[in-house]
Coordinates of C-alpha atoms (C1' of nucleotides) in Angstrom, one line a residue:
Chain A
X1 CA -7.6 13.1 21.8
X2 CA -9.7 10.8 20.3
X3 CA -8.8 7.5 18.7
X4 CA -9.7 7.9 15.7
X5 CA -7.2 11.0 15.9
X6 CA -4.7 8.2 17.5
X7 CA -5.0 6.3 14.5
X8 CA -4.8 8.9 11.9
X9 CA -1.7 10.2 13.4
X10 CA -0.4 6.4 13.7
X11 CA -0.6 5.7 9.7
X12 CA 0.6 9.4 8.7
X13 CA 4.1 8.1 11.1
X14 CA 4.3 5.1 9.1
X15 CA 3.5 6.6 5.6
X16 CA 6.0 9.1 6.6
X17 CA 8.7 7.2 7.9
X18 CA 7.9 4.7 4.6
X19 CA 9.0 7.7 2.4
X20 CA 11.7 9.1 4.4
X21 CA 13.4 5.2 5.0
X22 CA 13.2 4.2 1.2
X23 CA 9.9 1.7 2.3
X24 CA 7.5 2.8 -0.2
X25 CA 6.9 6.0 -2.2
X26 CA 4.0 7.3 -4.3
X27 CA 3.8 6.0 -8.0
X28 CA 5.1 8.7 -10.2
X29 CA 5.4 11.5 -7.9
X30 CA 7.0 14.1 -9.6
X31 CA 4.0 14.2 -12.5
X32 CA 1.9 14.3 -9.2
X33 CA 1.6 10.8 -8.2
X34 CA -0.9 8.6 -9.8
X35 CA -4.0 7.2 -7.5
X36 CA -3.5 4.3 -5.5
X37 CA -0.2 3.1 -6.9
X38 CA 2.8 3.1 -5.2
X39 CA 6.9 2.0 -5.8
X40 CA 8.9 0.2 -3.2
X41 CA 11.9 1.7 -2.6
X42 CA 15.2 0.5 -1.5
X43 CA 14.0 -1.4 2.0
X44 CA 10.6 -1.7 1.1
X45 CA 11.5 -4.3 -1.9
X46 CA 14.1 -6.3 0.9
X47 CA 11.0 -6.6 3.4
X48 CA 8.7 -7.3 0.9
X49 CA 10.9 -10.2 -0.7
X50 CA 11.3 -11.6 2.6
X51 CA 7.7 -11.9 2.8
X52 CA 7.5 -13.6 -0.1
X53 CA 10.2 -16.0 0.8
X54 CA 8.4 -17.0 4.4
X55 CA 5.4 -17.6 2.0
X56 CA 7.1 -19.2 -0.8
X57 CA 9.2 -21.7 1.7
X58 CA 6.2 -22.4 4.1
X59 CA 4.0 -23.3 1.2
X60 CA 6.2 -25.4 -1.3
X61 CA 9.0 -26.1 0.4
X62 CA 7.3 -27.6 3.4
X63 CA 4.6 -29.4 1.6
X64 CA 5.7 -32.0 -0.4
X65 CA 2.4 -32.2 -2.3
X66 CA 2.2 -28.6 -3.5
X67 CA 4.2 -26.9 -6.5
X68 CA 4.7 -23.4 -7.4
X69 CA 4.0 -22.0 -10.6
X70 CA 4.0 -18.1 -12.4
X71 CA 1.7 -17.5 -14.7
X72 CA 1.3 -15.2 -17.2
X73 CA -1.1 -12.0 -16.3
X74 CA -2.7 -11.7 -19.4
X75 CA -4.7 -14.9 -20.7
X76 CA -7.2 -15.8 -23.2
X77 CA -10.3 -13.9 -22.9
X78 CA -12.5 -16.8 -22.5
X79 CA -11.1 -17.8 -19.2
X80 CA -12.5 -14.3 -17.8
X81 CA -15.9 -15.5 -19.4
X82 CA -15.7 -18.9 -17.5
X83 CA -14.3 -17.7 -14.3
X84 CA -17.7 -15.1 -14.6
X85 CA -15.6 -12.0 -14.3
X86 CA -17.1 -10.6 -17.7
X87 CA -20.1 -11.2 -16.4
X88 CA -20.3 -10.4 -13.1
X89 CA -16.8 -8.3 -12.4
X90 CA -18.6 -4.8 -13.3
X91 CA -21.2 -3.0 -11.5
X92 CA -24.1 -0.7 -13.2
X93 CA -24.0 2.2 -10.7
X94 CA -26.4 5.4 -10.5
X95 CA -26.2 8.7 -8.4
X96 CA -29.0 10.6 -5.9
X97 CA -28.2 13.8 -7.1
X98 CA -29.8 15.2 -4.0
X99 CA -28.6 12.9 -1.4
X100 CA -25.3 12.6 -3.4
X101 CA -25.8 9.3 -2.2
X102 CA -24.7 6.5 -4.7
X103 CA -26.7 3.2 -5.5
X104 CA -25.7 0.4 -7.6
X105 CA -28.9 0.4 -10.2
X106 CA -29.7 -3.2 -10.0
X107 CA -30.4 -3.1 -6.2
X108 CA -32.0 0.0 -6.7
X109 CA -34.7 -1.9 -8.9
X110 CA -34.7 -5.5 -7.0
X111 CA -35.5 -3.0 -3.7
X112 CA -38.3 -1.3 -5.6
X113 CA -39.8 -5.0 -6.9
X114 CA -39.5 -6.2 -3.3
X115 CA -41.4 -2.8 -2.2
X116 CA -44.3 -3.5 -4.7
X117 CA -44.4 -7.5 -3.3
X118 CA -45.0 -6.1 0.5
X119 CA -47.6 -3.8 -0.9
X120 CA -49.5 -6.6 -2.5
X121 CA -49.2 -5.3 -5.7
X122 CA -48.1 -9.1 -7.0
X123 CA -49.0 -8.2 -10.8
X124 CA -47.1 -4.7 -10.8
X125 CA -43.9 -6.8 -9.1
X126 CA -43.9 -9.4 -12.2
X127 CA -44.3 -7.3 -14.3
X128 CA -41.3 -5.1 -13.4
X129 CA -39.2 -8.5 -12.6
X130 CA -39.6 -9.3 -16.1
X131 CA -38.5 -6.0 -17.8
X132 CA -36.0 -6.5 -15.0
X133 CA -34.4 -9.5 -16.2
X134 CA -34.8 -8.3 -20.1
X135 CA -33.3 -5.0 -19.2
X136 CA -30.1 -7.3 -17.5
X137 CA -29.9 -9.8 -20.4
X138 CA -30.1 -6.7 -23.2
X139 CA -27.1 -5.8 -24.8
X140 CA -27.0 -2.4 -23.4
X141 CA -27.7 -3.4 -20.2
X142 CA -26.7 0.0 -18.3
X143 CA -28.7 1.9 -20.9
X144 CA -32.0 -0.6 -20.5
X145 CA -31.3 -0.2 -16.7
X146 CA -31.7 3.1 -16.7
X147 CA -34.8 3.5 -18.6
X148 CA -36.5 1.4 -16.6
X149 CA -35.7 3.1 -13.6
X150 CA -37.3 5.9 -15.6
X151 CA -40.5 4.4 -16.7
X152 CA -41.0 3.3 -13.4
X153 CA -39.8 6.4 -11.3
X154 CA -38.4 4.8 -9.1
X155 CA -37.3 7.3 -5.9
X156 CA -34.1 7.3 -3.9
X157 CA -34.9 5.1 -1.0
X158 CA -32.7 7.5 0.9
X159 CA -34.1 11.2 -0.4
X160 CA -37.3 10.0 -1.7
X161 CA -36.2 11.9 -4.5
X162 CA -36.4 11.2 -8.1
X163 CA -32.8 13.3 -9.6
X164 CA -30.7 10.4 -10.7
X165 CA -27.7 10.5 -13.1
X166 CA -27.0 8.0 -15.3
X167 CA -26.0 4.8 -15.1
X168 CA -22.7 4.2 -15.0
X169 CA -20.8 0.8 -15.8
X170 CA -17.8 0.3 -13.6
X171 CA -16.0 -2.9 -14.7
X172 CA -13.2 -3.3 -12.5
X173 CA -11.1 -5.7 -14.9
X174 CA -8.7 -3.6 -17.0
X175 CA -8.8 -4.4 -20.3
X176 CA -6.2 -4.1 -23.1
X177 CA -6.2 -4.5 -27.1
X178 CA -4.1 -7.4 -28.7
X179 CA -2.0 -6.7 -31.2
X180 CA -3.2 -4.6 -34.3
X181 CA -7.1 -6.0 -34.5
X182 CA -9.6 -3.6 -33.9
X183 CA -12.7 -4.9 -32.4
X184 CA -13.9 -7.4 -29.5
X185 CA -12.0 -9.8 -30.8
X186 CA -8.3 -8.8 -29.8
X187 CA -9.4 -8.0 -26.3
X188 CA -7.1 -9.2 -23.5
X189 CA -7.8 -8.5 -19.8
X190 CA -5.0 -7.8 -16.8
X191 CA -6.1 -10.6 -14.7
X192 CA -8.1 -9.6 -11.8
X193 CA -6.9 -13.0 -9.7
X194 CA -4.1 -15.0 -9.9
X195 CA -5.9 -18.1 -9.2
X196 CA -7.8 -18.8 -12.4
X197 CA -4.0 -19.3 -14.0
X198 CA -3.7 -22.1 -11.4
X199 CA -6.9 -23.6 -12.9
X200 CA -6.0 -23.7 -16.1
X201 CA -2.7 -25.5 -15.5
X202 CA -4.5 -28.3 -13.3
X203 CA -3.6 -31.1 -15.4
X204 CA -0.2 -29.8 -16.8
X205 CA 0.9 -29.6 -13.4
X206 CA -0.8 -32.4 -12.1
X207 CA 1.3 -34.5 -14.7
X208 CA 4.5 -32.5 -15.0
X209 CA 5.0 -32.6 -10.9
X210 CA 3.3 -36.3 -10.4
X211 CA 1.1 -35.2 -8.4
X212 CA -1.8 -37.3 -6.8
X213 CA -4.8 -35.4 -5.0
X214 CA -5.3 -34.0 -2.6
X215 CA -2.4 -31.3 -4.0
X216 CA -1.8 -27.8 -4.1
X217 CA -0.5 -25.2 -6.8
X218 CA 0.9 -22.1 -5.7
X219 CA 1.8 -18.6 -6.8
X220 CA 2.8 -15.7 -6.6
X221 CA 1.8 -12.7 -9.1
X222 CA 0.7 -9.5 -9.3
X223 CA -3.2 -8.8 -10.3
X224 CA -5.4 -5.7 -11.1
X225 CA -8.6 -3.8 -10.1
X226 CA -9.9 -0.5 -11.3
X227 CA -11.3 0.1 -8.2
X228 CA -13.7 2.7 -8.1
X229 CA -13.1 3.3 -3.7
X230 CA -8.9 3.2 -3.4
X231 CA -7.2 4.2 -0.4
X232 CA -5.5 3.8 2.8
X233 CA -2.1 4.0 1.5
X234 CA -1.4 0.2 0.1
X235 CA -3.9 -1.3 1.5
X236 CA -6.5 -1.4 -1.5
X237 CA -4.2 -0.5 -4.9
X238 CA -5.5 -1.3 -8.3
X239 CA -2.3 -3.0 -8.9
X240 CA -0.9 -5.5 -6.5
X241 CA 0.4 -8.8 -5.7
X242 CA -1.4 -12.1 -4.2
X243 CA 0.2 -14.9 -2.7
X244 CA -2.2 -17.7 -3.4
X245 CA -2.8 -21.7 -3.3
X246 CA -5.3 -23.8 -4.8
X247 CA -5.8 -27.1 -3.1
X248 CA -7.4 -29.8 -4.9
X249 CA -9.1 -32.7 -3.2
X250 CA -12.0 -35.1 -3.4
X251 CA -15.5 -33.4 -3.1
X252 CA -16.6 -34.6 0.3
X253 CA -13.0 -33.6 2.1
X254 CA -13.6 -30.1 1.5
X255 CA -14.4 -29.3 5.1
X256 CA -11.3 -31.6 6.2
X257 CA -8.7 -29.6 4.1
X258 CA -10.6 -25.9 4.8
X259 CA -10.0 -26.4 8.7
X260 CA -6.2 -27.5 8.0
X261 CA -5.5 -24.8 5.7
X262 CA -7.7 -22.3 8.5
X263 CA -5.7 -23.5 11.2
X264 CA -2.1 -23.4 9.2
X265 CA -2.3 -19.9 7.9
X266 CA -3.2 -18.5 10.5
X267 CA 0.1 -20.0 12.1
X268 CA 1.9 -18.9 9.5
X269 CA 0.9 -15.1 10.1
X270 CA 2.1 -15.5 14.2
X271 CA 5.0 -17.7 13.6
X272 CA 6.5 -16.5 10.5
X273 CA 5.3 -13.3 10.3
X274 CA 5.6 -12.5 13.7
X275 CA 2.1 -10.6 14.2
X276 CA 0.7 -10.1 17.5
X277 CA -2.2 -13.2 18.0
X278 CA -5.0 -10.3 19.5
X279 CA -4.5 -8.6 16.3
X280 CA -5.8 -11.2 14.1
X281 CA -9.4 -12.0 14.4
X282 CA -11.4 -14.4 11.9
X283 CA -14.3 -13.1 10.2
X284 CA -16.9 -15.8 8.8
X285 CA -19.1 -14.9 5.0
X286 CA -22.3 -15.1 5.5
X287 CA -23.3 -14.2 2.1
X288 CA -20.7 -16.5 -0.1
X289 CA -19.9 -16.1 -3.5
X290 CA -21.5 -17.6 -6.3
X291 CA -18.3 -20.2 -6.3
X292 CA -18.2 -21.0 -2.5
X293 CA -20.1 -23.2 0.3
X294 CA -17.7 -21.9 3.1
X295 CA -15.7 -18.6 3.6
X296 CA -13.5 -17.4 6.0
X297 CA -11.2 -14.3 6.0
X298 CA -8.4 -13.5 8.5
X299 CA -8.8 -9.5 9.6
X300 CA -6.2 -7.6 10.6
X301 CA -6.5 -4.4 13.4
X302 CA -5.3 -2.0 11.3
X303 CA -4.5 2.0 12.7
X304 CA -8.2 2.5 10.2
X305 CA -9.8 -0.8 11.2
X306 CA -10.3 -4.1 11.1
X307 CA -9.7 -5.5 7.4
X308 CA -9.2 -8.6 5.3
X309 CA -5.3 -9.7 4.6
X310 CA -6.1 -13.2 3.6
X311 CA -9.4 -15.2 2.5
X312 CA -9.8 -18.8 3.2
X313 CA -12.7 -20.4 0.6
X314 CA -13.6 -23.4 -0.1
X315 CA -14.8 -22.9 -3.9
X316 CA -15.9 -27.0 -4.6
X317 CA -15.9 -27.4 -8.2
X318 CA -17.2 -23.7 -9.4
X319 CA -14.1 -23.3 -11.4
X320 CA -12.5 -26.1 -12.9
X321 CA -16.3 -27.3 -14.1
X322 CA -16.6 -23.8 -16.1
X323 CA -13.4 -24.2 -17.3
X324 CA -14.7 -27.8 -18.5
X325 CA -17.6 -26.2 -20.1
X326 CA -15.6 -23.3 -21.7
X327 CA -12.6 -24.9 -23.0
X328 CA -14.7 -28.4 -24.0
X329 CA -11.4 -30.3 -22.2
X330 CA -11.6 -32.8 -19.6
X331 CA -10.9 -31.6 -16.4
X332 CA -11.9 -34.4 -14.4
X333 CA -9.4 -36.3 -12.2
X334 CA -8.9 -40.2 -12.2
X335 CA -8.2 -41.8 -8.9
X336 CA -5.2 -44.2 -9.5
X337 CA -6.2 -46.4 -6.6
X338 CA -9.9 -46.3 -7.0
X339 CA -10.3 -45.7 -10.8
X340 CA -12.7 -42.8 -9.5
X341 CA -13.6 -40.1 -11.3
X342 CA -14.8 -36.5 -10.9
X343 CA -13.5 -32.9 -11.0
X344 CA -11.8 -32.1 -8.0
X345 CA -12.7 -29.3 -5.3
X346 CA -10.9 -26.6 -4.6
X347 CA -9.5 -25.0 -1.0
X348 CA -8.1 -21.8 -2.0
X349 CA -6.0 -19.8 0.5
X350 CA -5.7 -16.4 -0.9
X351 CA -3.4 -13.2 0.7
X352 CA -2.7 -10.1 -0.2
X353 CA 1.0 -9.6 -0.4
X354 CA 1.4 -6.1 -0.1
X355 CA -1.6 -6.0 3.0
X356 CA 0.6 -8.6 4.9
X357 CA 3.3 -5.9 3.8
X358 CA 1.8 -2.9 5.8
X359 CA 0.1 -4.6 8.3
X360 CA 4.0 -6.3 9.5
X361 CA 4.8 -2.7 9.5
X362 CA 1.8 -1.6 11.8
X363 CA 2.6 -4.3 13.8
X364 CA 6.4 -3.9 14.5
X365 CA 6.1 0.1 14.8
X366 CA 6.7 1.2 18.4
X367 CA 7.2 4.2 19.8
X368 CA 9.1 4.3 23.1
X369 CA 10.3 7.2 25.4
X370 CA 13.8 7.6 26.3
X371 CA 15.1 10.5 27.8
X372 CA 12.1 12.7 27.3
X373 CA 13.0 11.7 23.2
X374 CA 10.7 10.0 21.3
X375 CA 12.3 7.0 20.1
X376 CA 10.8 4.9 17.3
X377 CA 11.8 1.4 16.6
X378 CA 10.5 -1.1 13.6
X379 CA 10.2 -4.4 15.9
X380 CA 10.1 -7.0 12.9
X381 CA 10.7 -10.3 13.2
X382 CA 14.7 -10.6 12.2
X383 CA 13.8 -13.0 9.4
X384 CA 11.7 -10.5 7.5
X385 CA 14.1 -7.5 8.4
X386 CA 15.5 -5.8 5.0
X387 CA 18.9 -5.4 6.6
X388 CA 20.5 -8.1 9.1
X389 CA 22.6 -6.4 10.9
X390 CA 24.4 -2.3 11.1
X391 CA 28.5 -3.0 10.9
X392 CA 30.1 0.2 12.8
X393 CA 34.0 1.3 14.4
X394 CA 33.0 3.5 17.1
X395 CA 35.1 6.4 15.8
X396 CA 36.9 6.7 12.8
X397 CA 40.5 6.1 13.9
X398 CA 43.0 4.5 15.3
X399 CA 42.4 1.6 12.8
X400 CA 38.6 0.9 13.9
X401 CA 37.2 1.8 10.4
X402 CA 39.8 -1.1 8.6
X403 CA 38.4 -3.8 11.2
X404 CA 35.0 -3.1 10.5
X405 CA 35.3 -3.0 7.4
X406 CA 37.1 -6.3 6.8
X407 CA 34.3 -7.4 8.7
X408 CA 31.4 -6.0 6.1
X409 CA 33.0 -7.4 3.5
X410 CA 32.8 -11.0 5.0
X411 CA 29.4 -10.6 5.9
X412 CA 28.0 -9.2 2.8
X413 CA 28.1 -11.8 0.4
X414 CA 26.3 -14.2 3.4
X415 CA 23.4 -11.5 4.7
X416 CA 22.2 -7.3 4.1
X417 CA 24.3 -5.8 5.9
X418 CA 25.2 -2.0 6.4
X419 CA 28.4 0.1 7.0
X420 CA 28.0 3.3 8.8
X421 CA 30.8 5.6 10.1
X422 CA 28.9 8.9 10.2
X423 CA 28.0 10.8 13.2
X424 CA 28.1 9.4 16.7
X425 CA 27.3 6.2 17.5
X426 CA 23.9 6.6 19.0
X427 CA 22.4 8.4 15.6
X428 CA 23.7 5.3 14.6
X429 CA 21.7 2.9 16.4
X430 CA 18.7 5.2 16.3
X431 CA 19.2 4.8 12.1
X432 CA 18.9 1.2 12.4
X433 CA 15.9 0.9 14.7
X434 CA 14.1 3.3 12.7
X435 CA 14.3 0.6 9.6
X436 CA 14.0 -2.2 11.4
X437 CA 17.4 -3.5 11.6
X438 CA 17.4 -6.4 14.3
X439 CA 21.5 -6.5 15.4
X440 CA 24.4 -4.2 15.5
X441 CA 28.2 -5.0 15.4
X442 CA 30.4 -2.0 16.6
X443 CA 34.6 -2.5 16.4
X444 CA 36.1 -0.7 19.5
X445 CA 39.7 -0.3 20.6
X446 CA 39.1 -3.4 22.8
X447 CA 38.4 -5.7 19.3
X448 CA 42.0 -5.0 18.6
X449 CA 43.5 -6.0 21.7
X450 CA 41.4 -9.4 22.1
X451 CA 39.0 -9.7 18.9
X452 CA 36.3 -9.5 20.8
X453 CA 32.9 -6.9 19.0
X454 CA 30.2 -5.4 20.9
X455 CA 26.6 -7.1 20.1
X456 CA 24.0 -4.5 20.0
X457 CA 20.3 -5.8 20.8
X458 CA 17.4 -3.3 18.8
X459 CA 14.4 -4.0 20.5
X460 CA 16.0 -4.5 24.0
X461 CA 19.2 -2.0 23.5
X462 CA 21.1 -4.4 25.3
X463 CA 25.1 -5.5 24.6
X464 CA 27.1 -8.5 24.7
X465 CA 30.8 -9.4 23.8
X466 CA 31.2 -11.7 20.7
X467 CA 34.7 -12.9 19.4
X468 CA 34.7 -11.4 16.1
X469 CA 35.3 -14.7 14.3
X470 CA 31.7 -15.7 15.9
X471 CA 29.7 -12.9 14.5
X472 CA 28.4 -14.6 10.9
X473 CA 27.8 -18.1 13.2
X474 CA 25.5 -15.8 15.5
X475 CA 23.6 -14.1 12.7
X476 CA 23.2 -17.6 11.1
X477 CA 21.8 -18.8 14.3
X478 CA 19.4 -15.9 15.2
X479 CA 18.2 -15.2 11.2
X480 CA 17.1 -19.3 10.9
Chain B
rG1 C1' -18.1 9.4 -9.5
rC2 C1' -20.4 12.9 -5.5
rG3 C1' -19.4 16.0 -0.9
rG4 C1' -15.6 18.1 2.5
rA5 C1' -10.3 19.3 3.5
rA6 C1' -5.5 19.9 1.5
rG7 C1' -1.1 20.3 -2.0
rU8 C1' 5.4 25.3 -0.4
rA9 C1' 12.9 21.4 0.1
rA10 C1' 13.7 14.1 0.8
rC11 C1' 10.3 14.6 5.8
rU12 C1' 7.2 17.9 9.2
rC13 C1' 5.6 22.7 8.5
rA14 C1' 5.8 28.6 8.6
rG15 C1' 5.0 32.4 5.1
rC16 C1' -0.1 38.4 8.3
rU17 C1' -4.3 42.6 4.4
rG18 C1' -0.4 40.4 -3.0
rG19 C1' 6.1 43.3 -3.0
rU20 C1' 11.6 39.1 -6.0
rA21 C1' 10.9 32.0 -0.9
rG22 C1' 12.1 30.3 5.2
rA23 C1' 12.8 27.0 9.8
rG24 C1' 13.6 22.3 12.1
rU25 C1' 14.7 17.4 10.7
rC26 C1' 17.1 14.2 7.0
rA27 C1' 21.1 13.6 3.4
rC28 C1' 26.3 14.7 2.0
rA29 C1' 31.5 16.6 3.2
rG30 C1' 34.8 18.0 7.2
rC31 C1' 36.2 18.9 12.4
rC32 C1' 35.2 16.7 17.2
rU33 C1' 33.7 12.3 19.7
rU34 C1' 36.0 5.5 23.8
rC35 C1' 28.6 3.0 23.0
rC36 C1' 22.6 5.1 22.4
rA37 C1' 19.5 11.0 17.9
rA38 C1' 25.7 15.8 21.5
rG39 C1' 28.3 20.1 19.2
rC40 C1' 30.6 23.2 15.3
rU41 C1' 31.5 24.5 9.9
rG42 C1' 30.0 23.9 5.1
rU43 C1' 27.1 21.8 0.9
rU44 C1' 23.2 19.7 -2.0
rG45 C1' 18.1 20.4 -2.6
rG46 C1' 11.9 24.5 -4.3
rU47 C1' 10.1 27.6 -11.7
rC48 C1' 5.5 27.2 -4.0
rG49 C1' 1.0 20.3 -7.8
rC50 C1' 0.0 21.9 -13.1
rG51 C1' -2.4 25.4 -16.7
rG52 C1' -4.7 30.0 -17.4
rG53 C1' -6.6 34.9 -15.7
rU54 C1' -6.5 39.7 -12.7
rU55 C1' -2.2 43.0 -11.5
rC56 C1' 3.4 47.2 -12.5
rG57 C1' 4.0 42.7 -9.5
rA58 C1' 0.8 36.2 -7.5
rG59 C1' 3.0 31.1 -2.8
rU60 C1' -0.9 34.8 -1.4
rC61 C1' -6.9 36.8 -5.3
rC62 C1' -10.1 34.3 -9.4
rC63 C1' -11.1 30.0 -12.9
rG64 C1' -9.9 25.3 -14.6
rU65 C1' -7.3 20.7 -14.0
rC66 C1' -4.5 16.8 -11.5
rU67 C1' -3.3 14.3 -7.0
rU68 C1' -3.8 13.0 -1.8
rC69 C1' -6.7 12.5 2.7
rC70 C1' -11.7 11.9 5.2
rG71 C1' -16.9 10.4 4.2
rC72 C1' -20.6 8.0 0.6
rU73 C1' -21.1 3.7 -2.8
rC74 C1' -18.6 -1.2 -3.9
rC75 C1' -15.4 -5.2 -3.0
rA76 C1' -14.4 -12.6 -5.7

RNA sequence: GCGGAAGUAACUCAGCUGGUAGAGUCACAGCCUUCCAAGCUGUUGGUCGCGGGUUCGAGUCCCGUCUUCCGCUCCA
């Protein structure tokens, strides 16, 4: 078998066991499911709450200098013109019909005016560079793209043939209508970042939270693509959820701040996540955004490959200088101590919520052999487990079931817990290692006699005696 | 959006050349069980993705459509 067949099989398990667990389910399914959306179900919403939480309480909590914030998903349209989403956010894209190979139109033509420069024909390049440009700032720019690539006949590069389809815009910003006015002028966008609602509250925060720089604003917020590639389960959906901090600092600390904030996420993903340290690697931009001088993005090995769950950029003033120019407000910063002034730079640590999601799941899923039975356990880190801990008599007589019970009931209201009586004790166990669940308390004919409760271990399977009035100290201790 | 493959129970799948829907698992109820998916009994659950066509009759053949998976293209 081949590994790619390895790792086909390995993400069908997990999508499989994410349906048949209550993990995650296919958006709208009984209509047919709608492309690259997907519900969390009962579990999946615990684990991915608990992800939040390790972010939430890692971020704010433990930094004195950075405050949250959640801010609204639709904003006014200019911000999308500042932030150069309008702009830039869409791509003009053109088929081979013969290759069935797909080119975005712009390249197609830069490629074509770079071919005509290596032939020497320097007249015949300006010339085309200049219907380029007028055919990019015209107001139907697809349309003038296209006709140029007309005039010009310009070939596949691939093919060599000249059978192209249209051009095609593909802006992958969702936009909506505001209230009852036709026209551009009630347009709103679903914002395709959370972080340009961070930028516009710089100052309000700033001043509501005291804050001195360097400081950071966090959030956490769903955000949406119209993606033209989806896939891969939730890996790439055109609606999902960031976990994201701007850190503002003096321009000249950039580098300073973008090591720290390197160094501590990529902590946060062993320590609090609990992901294996050879499955992280870093991947360095080499071709950085128009906003950035430095990029870094932390990969994860995923069953289909290596791929981004978190960006670190440094994006010095890019944004908060637009929004200066948009808006016409200030958004420069006055040093209290030096009377300094300038418009901060920004570290930005950016990570997709529902990636971190499926790759904790990748990560904990094991298989293990036990009696010729194929024997699959969830080994997530107890903190981001969506139930604490399976309560269970060992039969249901003799009084077992009112012990155990007595015991749910106390334990509820502190952590998730579950009560299961049905079948034997082993289906059980098995349950609660399928989901993920990290202890087990069963209630024998011995806890009646001394109070005493078996301990049941997931990943190890091993079993300890605990005095029953011990078990919510134990699950306080391992769960903090 | 293009090419390839596929859509039958909650999950994994079977259903031969068209003859009125099946298995295992899961779930639920009961019996039985003194610690790792035991067993027995029963129950729930499918207009076979959707729409049309051919036919006496379509899960099965034809057309359309939607969705998923794999490639291509793109990725702030």
């Amino acid at each position: 078998m081949s590994k790619t067949d390895t790792s086909e099989k390995l993400m069908e398990k997990i999508v499989s066991l994410c349906k048949r667990r209550g993990f995650i389910f296919q958006s709208s399914e009984i209509y047919g499911g709608l492309g690259a959306c997907y519900d969390y179900g009962p579990l999946g919403v615990e684990l991915k709450n608990n992800i939040k939480t390790a972010w939430w309480n890692a971020m704010t909590r433990e930094h004195e200098n950075i405050a949250g914030i959640d801010a609204a998903i639709m904003m006014h349209p200019k911000t999308w013109e500042a932030s150069g989403h309008v702009a830039s956010f869409s791509d003009p894209l053109i088929d081979d019909k013969t290759s069935k190979i797909r080119y975005r139109a712009d390249h197609l033509i830069e490629g074509y005016i770079k071919q005509l420069e290596k032939k020497g024909k320097t007249d015949e390049a300006k010339r085309v560079s200049e219907e380029f440009v007028k055919a990019q700032n015209s107001e139907d720019m697809t349309k003038a793209l296209y006709e140029l690539i007309m005039k010009e006949q310009i070939k596949s590069p691939d093919s060599g043939a000249f059978n192209w389809t249209e051009v095609r815009q593909f802006n992958l910003m969702f936009s909506s209508k505001l209230g009852a006015v036709a026209g551009d002028a009630g347009i709103v966008y679903l914002r395709p970042e959370t972080a340009q609602g961070i930028f516009v509250n710089f100052h309000t925060v700033r001043e509501s939270a005291r804050m001195k720089i360097p400081f950071g604003i966090a959030q956490i917020g769903k955000a949406f693509r119209n993606e033209i590639v989806k896939g891969n389960f939730i890996f790439r959906m055109i609606e999902f959820e960031q976990m994201e901090m701007q850190y503002f600092l003096k321009p000249g600390t950039q580098m300073e701040a973008f090591d720290m904030w390197r160094e501590k996420r990529m902590n946060w993903h062993i320590e609090r996540l609990g992901i294996k340290p050879e499955n992280l690697v870093w991947y360095q931009h080499e071709k950085l955004a128009h906003y950035a001088d430095a990029a870094y993005d932390i990969k994860y090995k995923f069953p289909f490959g290596t791929e981004e769950i978190e960006g670190i950029h440094s994006r010095t003033d890019f944004d908060l200088r637009r929004h200066q120019e948009y808006s016409g407000k200030n958004m420069m910063y006055s040093d209290p101590e030096t009377k300094e002034k300038y418009i901060p730079y920004v570290v930005e640590t950016s990570s997709g919520c529902d990636r971190n999601f499926l790759m904790v799941l990748c990560d904990a899923y094991t298989e293990q052999i036990e009696d010729g039975e194929q024997h699959v356990i969830l080994k997530l880190k107890p903190e981001l487990a969506p139930v604490k801990a399976g309560i269970f008599p060992l039969t249901k007589k003799d009084g077992l079931p009112e012990v155990a019970e007595k015991l749910y009931h106390d334990l509820k209201r502190h952590f998730k817990v579950q009560y299961d009586d049905a079948g034997s004790i082993g289906k059980r166990y098995y349950r609660q290692d399928e989901t993920g669940t990290p202890f087990c308390f069963t209630i024998d004919h011995d806890t009646l006699n001394d109070q005493t409760v078996t301990v049941r271990y997931r990943d190890t399977g091993a079993q300890e005696r605990l005095n029953l009035s011990q078990v919510k100290a134990f699950l306080t201790e391992k769960l903090s």
